[in-house]
Backbone as ProteinMPNN parsed JSONL, in Angstrom:
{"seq_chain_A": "XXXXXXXXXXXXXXXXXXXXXXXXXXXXXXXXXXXXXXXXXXXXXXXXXXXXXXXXXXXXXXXXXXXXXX", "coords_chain_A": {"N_chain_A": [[-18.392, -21.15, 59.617], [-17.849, -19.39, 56.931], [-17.125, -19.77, 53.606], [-14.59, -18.045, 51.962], [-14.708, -16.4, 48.752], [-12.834, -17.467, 45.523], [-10.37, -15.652, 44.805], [-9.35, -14.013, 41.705], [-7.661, -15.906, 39.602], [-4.215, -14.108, 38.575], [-3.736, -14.286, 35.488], [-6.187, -14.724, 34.71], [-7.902, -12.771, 34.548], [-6.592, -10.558, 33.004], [-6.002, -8.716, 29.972], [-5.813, -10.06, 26.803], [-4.093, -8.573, 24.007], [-5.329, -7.359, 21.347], [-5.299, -7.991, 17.816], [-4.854, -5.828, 15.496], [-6.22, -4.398, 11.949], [-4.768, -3.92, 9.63], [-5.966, -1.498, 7.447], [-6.402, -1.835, 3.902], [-4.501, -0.912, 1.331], [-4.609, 1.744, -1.724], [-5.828, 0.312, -4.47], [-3.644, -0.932, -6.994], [-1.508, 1.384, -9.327], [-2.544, 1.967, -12.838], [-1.646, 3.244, -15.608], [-3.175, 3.373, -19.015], [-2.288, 4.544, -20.826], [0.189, 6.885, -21.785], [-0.841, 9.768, -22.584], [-3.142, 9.549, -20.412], [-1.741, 8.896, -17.979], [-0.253, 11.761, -18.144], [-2.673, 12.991, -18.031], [-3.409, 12.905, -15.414], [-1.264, 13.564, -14.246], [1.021, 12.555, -13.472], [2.486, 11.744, -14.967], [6.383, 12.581, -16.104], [7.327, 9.202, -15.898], [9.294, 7.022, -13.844], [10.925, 4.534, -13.796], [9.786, 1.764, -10.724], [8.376, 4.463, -9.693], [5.078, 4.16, -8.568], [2.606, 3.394, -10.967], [4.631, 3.051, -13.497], [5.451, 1.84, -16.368], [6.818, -0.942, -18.17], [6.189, -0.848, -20.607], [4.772, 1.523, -21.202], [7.077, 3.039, -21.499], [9.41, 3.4, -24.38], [11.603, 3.35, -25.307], [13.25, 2.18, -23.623], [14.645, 3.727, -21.181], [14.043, 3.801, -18.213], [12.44, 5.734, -18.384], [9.405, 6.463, -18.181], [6.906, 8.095, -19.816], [7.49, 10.327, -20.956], [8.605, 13.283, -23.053], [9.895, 12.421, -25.107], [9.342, 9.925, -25.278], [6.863, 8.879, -25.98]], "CA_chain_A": [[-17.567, -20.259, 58.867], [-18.832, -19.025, 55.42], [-15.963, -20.178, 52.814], [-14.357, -17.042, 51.127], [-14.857, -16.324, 47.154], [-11.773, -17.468, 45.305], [-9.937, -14.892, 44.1], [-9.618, -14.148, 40.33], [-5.767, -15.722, 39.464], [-3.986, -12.71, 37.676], [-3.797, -14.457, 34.492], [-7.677, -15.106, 34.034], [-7.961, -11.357, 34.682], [-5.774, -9.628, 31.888], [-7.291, -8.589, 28.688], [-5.146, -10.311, 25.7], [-3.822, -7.362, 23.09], [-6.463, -7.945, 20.443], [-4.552, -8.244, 16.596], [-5.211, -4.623, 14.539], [-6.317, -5.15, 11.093], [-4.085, -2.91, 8.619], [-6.561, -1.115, 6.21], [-6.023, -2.378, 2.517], [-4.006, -0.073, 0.862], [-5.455, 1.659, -2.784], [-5.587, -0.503, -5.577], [-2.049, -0.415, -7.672], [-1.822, 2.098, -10.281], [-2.659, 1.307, -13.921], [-2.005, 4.151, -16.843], [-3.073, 2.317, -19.95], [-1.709, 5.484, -21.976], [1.131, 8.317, -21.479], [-1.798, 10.775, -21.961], [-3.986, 9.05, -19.272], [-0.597, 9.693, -16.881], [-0.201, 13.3, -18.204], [-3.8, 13.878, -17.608], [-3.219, 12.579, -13.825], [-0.315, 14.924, -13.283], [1.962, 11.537, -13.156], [4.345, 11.96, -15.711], [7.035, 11.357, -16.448], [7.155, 8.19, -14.481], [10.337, 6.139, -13.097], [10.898, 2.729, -12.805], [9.738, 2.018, -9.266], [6.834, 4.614, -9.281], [3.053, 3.809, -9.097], [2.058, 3.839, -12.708], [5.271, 2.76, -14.524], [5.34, 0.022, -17.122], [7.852, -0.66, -20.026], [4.533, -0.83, -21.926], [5.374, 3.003, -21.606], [8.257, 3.466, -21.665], [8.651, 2.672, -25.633], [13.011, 3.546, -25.431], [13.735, 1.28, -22.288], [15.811, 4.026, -20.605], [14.002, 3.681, -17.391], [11.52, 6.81, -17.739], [8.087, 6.623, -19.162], [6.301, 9.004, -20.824], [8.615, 11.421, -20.875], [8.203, 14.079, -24.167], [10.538, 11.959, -26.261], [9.322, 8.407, -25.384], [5.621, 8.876, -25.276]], "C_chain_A": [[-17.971, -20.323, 57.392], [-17.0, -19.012, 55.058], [-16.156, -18.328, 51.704], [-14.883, -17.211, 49.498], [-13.616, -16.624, 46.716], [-11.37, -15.944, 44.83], [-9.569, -15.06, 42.816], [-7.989, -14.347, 40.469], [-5.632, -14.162, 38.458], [-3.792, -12.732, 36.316], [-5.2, -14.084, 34.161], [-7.997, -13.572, 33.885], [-7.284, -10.06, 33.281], [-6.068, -10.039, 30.483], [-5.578, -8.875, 27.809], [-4.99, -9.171, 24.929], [-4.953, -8.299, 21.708], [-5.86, -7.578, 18.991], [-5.242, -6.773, 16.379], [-4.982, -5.327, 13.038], [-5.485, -4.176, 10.347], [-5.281, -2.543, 7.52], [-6.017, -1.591, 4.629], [-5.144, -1.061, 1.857], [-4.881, 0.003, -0.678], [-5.02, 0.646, -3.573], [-4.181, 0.125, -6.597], [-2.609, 0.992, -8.628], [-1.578, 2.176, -11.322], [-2.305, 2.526, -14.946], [-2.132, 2.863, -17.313], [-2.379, 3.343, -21.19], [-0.882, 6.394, -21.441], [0.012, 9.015, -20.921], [-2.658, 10.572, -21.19], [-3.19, 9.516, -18.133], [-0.3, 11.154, -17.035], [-1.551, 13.318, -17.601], [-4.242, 13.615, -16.15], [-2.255, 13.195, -13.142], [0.347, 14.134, -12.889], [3.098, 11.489, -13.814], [4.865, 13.069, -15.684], [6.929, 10.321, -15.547], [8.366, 7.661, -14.78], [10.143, 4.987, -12.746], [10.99, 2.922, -11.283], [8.777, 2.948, -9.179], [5.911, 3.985, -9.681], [2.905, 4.081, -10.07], [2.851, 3.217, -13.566], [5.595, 1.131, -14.594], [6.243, 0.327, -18.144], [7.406, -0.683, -20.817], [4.699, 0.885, -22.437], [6.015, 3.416, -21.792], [9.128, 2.795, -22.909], [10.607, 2.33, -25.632], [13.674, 2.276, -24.064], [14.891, 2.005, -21.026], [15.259, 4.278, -18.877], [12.644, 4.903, -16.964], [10.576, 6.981, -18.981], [6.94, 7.53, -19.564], [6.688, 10.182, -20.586], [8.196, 12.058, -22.42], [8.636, 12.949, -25.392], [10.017, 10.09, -26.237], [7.765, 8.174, -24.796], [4.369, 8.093, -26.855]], "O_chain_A": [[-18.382, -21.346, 56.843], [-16.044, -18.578, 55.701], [-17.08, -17.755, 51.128], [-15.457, -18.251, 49.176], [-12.818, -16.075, 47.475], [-12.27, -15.169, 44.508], [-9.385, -16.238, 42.507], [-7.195, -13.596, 41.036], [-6.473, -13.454, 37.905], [-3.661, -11.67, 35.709], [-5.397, -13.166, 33.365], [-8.44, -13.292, 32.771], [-7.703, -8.954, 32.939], [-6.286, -11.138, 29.973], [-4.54, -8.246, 28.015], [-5.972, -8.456, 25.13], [-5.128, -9.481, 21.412], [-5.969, -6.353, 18.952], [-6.206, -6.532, 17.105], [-4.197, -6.227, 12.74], [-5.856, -3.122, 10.863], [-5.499, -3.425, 6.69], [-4.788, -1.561, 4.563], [-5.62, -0.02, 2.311], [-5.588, -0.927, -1.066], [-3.923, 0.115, -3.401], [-3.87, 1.296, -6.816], [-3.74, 1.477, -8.635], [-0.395, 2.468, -11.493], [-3.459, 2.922, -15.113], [-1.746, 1.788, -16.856], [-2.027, 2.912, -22.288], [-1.317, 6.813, -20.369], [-0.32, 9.115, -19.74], [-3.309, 11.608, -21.055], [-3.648, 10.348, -17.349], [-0.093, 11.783, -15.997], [-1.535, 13.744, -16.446], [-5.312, 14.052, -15.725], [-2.199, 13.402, -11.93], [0.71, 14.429, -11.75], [4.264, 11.285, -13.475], [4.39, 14.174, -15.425], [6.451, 10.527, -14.431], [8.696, 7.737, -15.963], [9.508, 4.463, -11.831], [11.717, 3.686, -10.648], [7.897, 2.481, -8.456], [5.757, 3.378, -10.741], [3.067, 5.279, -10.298], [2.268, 2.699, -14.518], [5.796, 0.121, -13.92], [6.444, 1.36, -18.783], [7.945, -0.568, -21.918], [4.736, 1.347, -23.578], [5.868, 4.475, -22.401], [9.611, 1.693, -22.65], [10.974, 1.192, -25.923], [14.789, 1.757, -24.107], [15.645, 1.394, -20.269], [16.039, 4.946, -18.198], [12.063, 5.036, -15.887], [10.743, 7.38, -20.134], [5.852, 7.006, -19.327], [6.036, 10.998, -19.935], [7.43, 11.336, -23.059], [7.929, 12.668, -26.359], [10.34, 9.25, -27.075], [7.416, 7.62, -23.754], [3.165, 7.924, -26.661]]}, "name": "protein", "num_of_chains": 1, "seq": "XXXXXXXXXXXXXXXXXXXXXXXXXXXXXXXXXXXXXXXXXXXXXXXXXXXXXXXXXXXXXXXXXXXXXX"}
């Protein structure tokens, strides 16, 4: 009698989920001037968007380079 082949258990058999890498997101976003953000079509900016700094925002009322605080 010729000895069977084992069979494959059902663990050894099943393909692990393989990790996904998340792409990097862009690099932050820097004005170094109001008119650098005007000429990006960003201002005014809001605390909390991409771009804003209290570096710009010269009044502290939360919105940077706005007409009056540029």
């Amino acid at each position: 009698m010729t000895p069977k082949p084992a069979e494959p258990s059902p663990t050894s058999s099943r393909t692990e989920p393989t990790p996904t890498t998340v792409p990097a997101t862009s690099a932050a976003v820097v004005y170094q001037s109001c008119e650098e953000a005007r000429a990006a079509g960003a201002a005014p900016l809001h605390r909390g968007d991409p771009g804003y700094s209290a570096a710009l925002d010269r009044n502290g009322d939360g919105v940077a380079c706005d007409r009056g605080n540029s």
